[in-house]
Amino acid sequence: MPEHKQERFRFEPAKFEAAWLTPQPSELVRPPRVAECPLQLEARVADARLDAEGNFLLVQAKVLRVHADQRIVVPGTSYVNPGAWSPLIYNFRHYFGLGAELGESFRTETPGIKREASAAGPAFRQSR
């Protein structure tokens, strides 16, 4: 770790334990998956290069396998319901969740899929 970061950061070899997460074996890649994540992608690096100024590493990955909890899959399909999946988004050192749906692309294959709040967890309703 660079010396200038050592005051604020530490190397943590037991990352899963430190974050109270459960490692789960992957099927096609060496790194483990996170059992608590409802959507997991196993991928390999397809291309990696520095940006023109040499400040950022740009990585393109090829997804080899997708693991999706059935609670976020549209019943009877292999599509993830974006209204049922609530990812944590890291944007310029700030964390965000998703807001209300603003619309959908003309290319969607699941038009009108909505999420309804339920005490039992996500429930699905197709409003076409």
JSON list of C-alpha atoms in Angstrom, two decimals:
[
{"chain": "A", "resi": 1, "resn": "MET", "atom": "CA", "xyz": [0.00, 0.00, 0.00]},
{"chain": "A", "resi": 2, "resn": "PRO", "atom": "CA", "xyz": [1.37, 3.44, -0.85]},
{"chain": "A", "resi": 3, "resn": "GLU", "atom": "CA", "xyz": [2.75, 5.30, 2.16]},
{"chain": "A", "resi": 4, "resn": "HIS", "atom": "CA", "xyz": [0.43, 8.30, 1.67]},
{"chain": "A", "resi": 5, "resn": "LYS", "atom": "CA", "xyz": [-2.63, 6.02, 2.15]},
{"chain": "A", "resi": 6, "resn": "GLN", "atom": "CA", "xyz": [-1.44, 4.19, 5.26]},
{"chain": "A", "resi": 7, "resn": "GLU", "atom": "CA", "xyz": [-2.93, 6.70, 7.72]},
{"chain": "A", "resi": 8, "resn": "ARG", "atom": "CA", "xyz": [-6.50, 6.19, 6.44]},
{"chain": "A", "resi": 9, "resn": "PHE", "atom": "CA", "xyz": [-6.46, 2.66, 5.05]},
{"chain": "A", "resi": 10, "resn": "ARG", "atom": "CA", "xyz": [-5.23, -0.78, 6.02]},
{"chain": "A", "resi": 11, "resn": "PHE", "atom": "CA", "xyz": [-4.59, -4.02, 4.19]},
{"chain": "A", "resi": 12, "resn": "GLU", "atom": "CA", "xyz": [-7.27, -6.54, 5.19]},
{"chain": "A", "resi": 13, "resn": "PRO", "atom": "CA", "xyz": [-6.45, -10.14, 4.22]},
{"chain": "A", "resi": 14, "resn": "ALA", "atom": "CA", "xyz": [-9.76, -11.53, 5.61]},
{"chain": "A", "resi": 15, "resn": "LYS", "atom": "CA", "xyz": [-12.09, -9.35, 3.57]},
{"chain": "A", "resi": 16, "resn": "PHE", "atom": "CA", "xyz": [-15.20, -11.56, 3.79]},
{"chain": "A", "resi": 17, "resn": "GLU", "atom": "CA", "xyz": [-14.94, -11.87, 7.56]},
{"chain": "A", "resi": 18, "resn": "ALA", "atom": "CA", "xyz": [-14.26, -8.15, 8.02]},
{"chain": "A", "resi": 19, "resn": "ALA", "atom": "CA", "xyz": [-17.40, -7.29, 5.99]},
{"chain": "A", "resi": 20, "resn": "TRP", "atom": "CA", "xyz": [-19.51, -10.03, 7.64]},
{"chain": "A", "resi": 21, "resn": "LEU", "atom": "CA", "xyz": [-20.10, -11.66, 4.26]},
{"chain": "A", "resi": 22, "resn": "THR", "atom": "CA", "xyz": [-20.13, -15.31, 3.22]},
{"chain": "A", "resi": 23, "resn": "PRO", "atom": "CA", "xyz": [-17.81, -16.58, 0.46]},
{"chain": "A", "resi": 24, "resn": "GLN", "atom": "CA", "xyz": [-19.44, -18.94, -2.03]},
{"chain": "A", "resi": 25, "resn": "PRO", "atom": "CA", "xyz": [-17.43, -20.94, -4.57]},
{"chain": "A", "resi": 26, "resn": "SER", "atom": "CA", "xyz": [-17.60, -19.75, -8.16]},
{"chain": "A", "resi": 27, "resn": "GLU", "atom": "CA", "xyz": [-18.12, -22.27, -10.93]},
{"chain": "A", "resi": 28, "resn": "LEU", "atom": "CA", "xyz": [-15.91, -20.89, -13.71]},
{"chain": "A", "resi": 29, "resn": "VAL", "atom": "CA", "xyz": [-13.49, -18.42, -12.09]},
{"chain": "A", "resi": 30, "resn": "ARG", "atom": "CA", "xyz": [-11.20, -18.55, -9.06]},
{"chain": "A", "resi": 31, "resn": "PRO", "atom": "CA", "xyz": [-12.50, -15.62, -6.94]},
{"chain": "A", "resi": 32, "resn": "PRO", "atom": "CA", "xyz": [-15.43, -16.56, -4.69]},
{"chain": "A", "resi": 33, "resn": "ARG", "atom": "CA", "xyz": [-18.89, -15.02, -5.02]},
{"chain": "A", "resi": 34, "resn": "VAL", "atom": "CA", "xyz": [-20.68, -13.16, -2.20]},
{"chain": "A", "resi": 35, "resn": "ALA", "atom": "CA", "xyz": [-23.58, -15.31, -0.97]},
{"chain": "A", "resi": 36, "resn": "GLU", "atom": "CA", "xyz": [-25.54, -12.27, 0.26]},
{"chain": "A", "resi": 37, "resn": "CYS", "atom": "CA", "xyz": [-25.63, -10.63, -3.20]},
{"chain": "A", "resi": 38, "resn": "PRO", "atom": "CA", "xyz": [-28.81, -11.47, -5.14]},
{"chain": "A", "resi": 39, "resn": "LEU", "atom": "CA", "xyz": [-27.10, -10.97, -8.51]},
{"chain": "A", "resi": 40, "resn": "GLN", "atom": "CA", "xyz": [-23.63, -12.35, -9.17]},
{"chain": "A", "resi": 41, "resn": "LEU", "atom": "CA", "xyz": [-21.63, -12.32, -12.41]},
{"chain": "A", "resi": 42, "resn": "GLU", "atom": "CA", "xyz": [-18.67, -14.60, -13.05]},
{"chain": "A", "resi": 43, "resn": "ALA", "atom": "CA", "xyz": [-16.43, -12.90, -15.60]},
{"chain": "A", "resi": 44, "resn": "ARG", "atom": "CA", "xyz": [-12.96, -12.80, -17.11]},
{"chain": "A", "resi": 45, "resn": "VAL", "atom": "CA", "xyz": [-11.02, -9.77, -18.29]},
{"chain": "A", "resi": 46, "resn": "ALA", "atom": "CA", "xyz": [-11.38, -9.43, -22.06]},
{"chain": "A", "resi": 47, "resn": "ASP", "atom": "CA", "xyz": [-9.32, -6.23, -22.38]},
{"chain": "A", "resi": 48, "resn": "ALA", "atom": "CA", "xyz": [-7.51, -3.84, -20.04]},
{"chain": "A", "resi": 49, "resn": "ARG", "atom": "CA", "xyz": [-5.75, -0.59, -20.90]},
{"chain": "A", "resi": 50, "resn": "LEU", "atom": "CA", "xyz": [-4.85, 2.76, -19.41]},
{"chain": "A", "resi": 51, "resn": "ASP", "atom": "CA", "xyz": [-6.80, 5.83, -20.49]},
{"chain": "A", "resi": 52, "resn": "ALA", "atom": "CA", "xyz": [-5.03, 8.38, -22.72]},
{"chain": "A", "resi": 53, "resn": "GLU", "atom": "CA", "xyz": [-3.60, 10.28, -19.71]},
{"chain": "A", "resi": 54, "resn": "GLY", "atom": "CA", "xyz": [-2.58, 7.13, -17.85]},
{"chain": "A", "resi": 55, "resn": "ASN", "atom": "CA", "xyz": [-4.80, 7.91, -14.84]},
{"chain": "A", "resi": 56, "resn": "PHE", "atom": "CA", "xyz": [-7.40, 5.14, -15.06]},
{"chain": "A", "resi": 57, "resn": "LEU", "atom": "CA", "xyz": [-7.37, 1.46, -15.90]},
{"chain": "A", "resi": 58, "resn": "LEU", "atom": "CA", "xyz": [-10.27, 0.68, -18.22]},
{"chain": "A", "resi": 59, "resn": "VAL", "atom": "CA", "xyz": [-11.36, -2.95, -18.00]},
{"chain": "A", "resi": 60, "resn": "GLN", "atom": "CA", "xyz": [-13.73, -4.78, -20.32]},
{"chain": "A", "resi": 61, "resn": "ALA", "atom": "CA", "xyz": [-15.05, -8.08, -18.92]},
{"chain": "A", "resi": 62, "resn": "LYS", "atom": "CA", "xyz": [-16.74, -11.03, -20.60]},
{"chain": "A", "resi": 63, "resn": "VAL", "atom": "CA", "xyz": [-19.52, -12.45, -18.41]},
{"chain": "A", "resi": 64, "resn": "LEU", "atom": "CA", "xyz": [-19.26, -16.24, -18.32]},
{"chain": "A", "resi": 65, "resn": "ARG", "atom": "CA", "xyz": [-22.07, -17.10, -15.90]},
{"chain": "A", "resi": 66, "resn": "VAL", "atom": "CA", "xyz": [-24.91, -15.24, -14.18]},
{"chain": "A", "resi": 67, "resn": "HIS", "atom": "CA", "xyz": [-26.35, -16.27, -10.80]},
{"chain": "A", "resi": 68, "resn": "ALA", "atom": "CA", "xyz": [-29.66, -14.58, -9.87]},
{"chain": "A", "resi": 69, "resn": "ASP", "atom": "CA", "xyz": [-31.76, -15.12, -6.76]},
{"chain": "A", "resi": 70, "resn": "GLN", "atom": "CA", "xyz": [-35.24, -16.20, -7.88]},
{"chain": "A", "resi": 71, "resn": "ARG", "atom": "CA", "xyz": [-36.75, -13.32, -5.88]},
{"chain": "A", "resi": 72, "resn": "ILE", "atom": "CA", "xyz": [-35.37, -10.87, -8.47]},
{"chain": "A", "resi": 73, "resn": "VAL", "atom": "CA", "xyz": [-36.20, -12.89, -11.59]},
{"chain": "A", "resi": 74, "resn": "VAL", "atom": "CA", "xyz": [-39.45, -12.28, -13.52]},
{"chain": "A", "resi": 75, "resn": "PRO", "atom": "CA", "xyz": [-41.43, -15.51, -12.96]},
{"chain": "A", "resi": 76, "resn": "GLY", "atom": "CA", "xyz": [-41.29, -17.90, -15.90]},
{"chain": "A", "resi": 77, "resn": "THR", "atom": "CA", "xyz": [-38.36, -16.05, -17.56]},
{"chain": "A", "resi": 78, "resn": "SER", "atom": "CA", "xyz": [-34.61, -15.63, -17.25]},
{"chain": "A", "resi": 79, "resn": "TYR", "atom": "CA", "xyz": [-34.93, -11.83, -16.95]},
{"chain": "A", "resi": 80, "resn": "VAL", "atom": "CA", "xyz": [-33.94, -9.85, -13.88]},
{"chain": "A", "resi": 81, "resn": "ASN", "atom": "CA", "xyz": [-36.75, -7.58, -12.68]},
{"chain": "A", "resi": 82, "resn": "PRO", "atom": "CA", "xyz": [-34.98, -4.21, -12.30]},
{"chain": "A", "resi": 83, "resn": "GLY", "atom": "CA", "xyz": [-37.67, -3.09, -9.86]},
{"chain": "A", "resi": 84, "resn": "ALA", "atom": "CA", "xyz": [-36.94, -6.01, -7.52]},
{"chain": "A", "resi": 85, "resn": "TRP", "atom": "CA", "xyz": [-33.16, -5.69, -7.58]},
{"chain": "A", "resi": 86, "resn": "SER", "atom": "CA", "xyz": [-31.80, -2.82, -5.55]},
{"chain": "A", "resi": 87, "resn": "PRO", "atom": "CA", "xyz": [-28.08, -2.44, -6.24]},
{"chain": "A", "resi": 88, "resn": "LEU", "atom": "CA", "xyz": [-25.78, -0.19, -4.28]},
{"chain": "A", "resi": 89, "resn": "ILE", "atom": "CA", "xyz": [-24.16, 2.28, -6.68]},
{"chain": "A", "resi": 90, "resn": "TYR", "atom": "CA", "xyz": [-20.84, 3.98, -5.95]},
{"chain": "A", "resi": 91, "resn": "ASN", "atom": "CA", "xyz": [-20.64, 7.27, -7.82]},
{"chain": "A", "resi": 92, "resn": "PHE", "atom": "CA", "xyz": [-17.77, 9.70, -7.27]},
{"chain": "A", "resi": 93, "resn": "ARG", "atom": "CA", "xyz": [-17.16, 8.61, -3.65]},
{"chain": "A", "resi": 94, "resn": "HIS", "atom": "CA", "xyz": [-20.87, 8.64, -2.75]},
{"chain": "A", "resi": 95, "resn": "TYR", "atom": "CA", "xyz": [-23.26, 5.71, -2.36]},
{"chain": "A", "resi": 96, "resn": "PHE", "atom": "CA", "xyz": [-26.70, 5.64, -3.98]},
{"chain": "A", "resi": 97, "resn": "GLY", "atom": "CA", "xyz": [-29.64, 3.29, -4.35]},
{"chain": "A", "resi": 98, "resn": "LEU", "atom": "CA", "xyz": [-32.12, 3.34, -7.17]},
{"chain": "A", "resi": 99, "resn": "GLY", "atom": "CA", "xyz": [-34.99, 5.80, -7.33]},
{"chain": "A", "resi": 100, "resn": "ALA", "atom": "CA", "xyz": [-38.36, 5.37, -9.01]},
{"chain": "A", "resi": 101, "resn": "GLU", "atom": "CA", "xyz": [-38.42, 4.07, -12.58]},
{"chain": "A", "resi": 102, "resn": "LEU", "atom": "CA", "xyz": [-38.47, 6.95, -15.05]},
{"chain": "A", "resi": 103, "resn": "GLY", "atom": "CA", "xyz": [-39.29, 4.94, -18.16]},
{"chain": "A", "resi": 104, "resn": "GLU", "atom": "CA", "xyz": [-38.08, 2.07, -20.29]},
{"chain": "A", "resi": 105, "resn": "SER", "atom": "CA", "xyz": [-36.23, 1.60, -23.56]},
{"chain": "A", "resi": 106, "resn": "PHE", "atom": "CA", "xyz": [-38.08, 0.58, -26.71]},
{"chain": "A", "resi": 107, "resn": "ARG", "atom": "CA", "xyz": [-35.79, -2.48, -26.66]},
{"chain": "A", "resi": 108, "resn": "THR", "atom": "CA", "xyz": [-37.09, -3.88, -23.34]},
{"chain": "A", "resi": 109, "resn": "GLU", "atom": "CA", "xyz": [-38.22, -7.48, -23.47]},
{"chain": "A", "resi": 110, "resn": "THR", "atom": "CA", "xyz": [-40.21, -7.14, -20.22]},
{"chain": "A", "resi": 111, "resn": "PRO", "atom": "CA", "xyz": [-42.40, -4.02, -20.65]},
{"chain": "A", "resi": 112, "resn": "GLY", "atom": "CA", "xyz": [-44.49, -2.86, -17.73]},
{"chain": "A", "resi": 113, "resn": "ILE", "atom": "CA", "xyz": [-42.81, -5.00, -15.03]},
{"chain": "A", "resi": 114, "resn": "LYS", "atom": "CA", "xyz": [-43.35, -3.26, -11.68]},
{"chain": "A", "resi": 115, "resn": "ARG", "atom": "CA", "xyz": [-42.48, -3.99, -8.06]},
{"chain": "A", "resi": 116, "resn": "GLU", "atom": "CA", "xyz": [-45.09, -4.05, -5.33]},
{"chain": "A", "resi": 117, "resn": "ALA", "atom": "CA", "xyz": [-44.10, -3.67, -1.68]},
{"chain": "A", "resi": 118, "resn": "SER", "atom": "CA", "xyz": [-44.94, -6.68, 0.46]},
{"chain": "A", "resi": 119, "resn": "ALA", "atom": "CA", "xyz": [-44.15, -7.76, 4.01]},
{"chain": "A", "resi": 120, "resn": "ALA", "atom": "CA", "xyz": [-43.15, -11.14, 2.60]},
{"chain": "A", "resi": 121, "resn": "GLY", "atom": "CA", "xyz": [-40.54, -9.58, 0.30]},
{"chain": "A", "resi": 122, "resn": "PRO", "atom": "CA", "xyz": [-40.68, -8.64, -3.37]},
{"chain": "A", "resi": 123, "resn": "ALA", "atom": "CA", "xyz": [-43.89, -9.53, -5.15]},
{"chain": "A", "resi": 124, "resn": "PHE", "atom": "CA", "xyz": [-44.22, -9.26, -8.89]},
{"chain": "A", "resi": 125, "resn": "ARG", "atom": "CA", "xyz": [-47.01, -7.83, -11.00]},
{"chain": "A", "resi": 126, "resn": "GLN", "atom": "CA", "xyz": [-46.95, -7.40, -14.73]},
{"chain": "A", "resi": 127, "resn": "SER", "atom": "CA", "xyz": [-48.87, -4.26, -15.67]},
{"chain": "A", "resi": 128, "resn": "ARG", "atom": "CA", "xyz": [-49.19, -4.37, -19.44]}
]
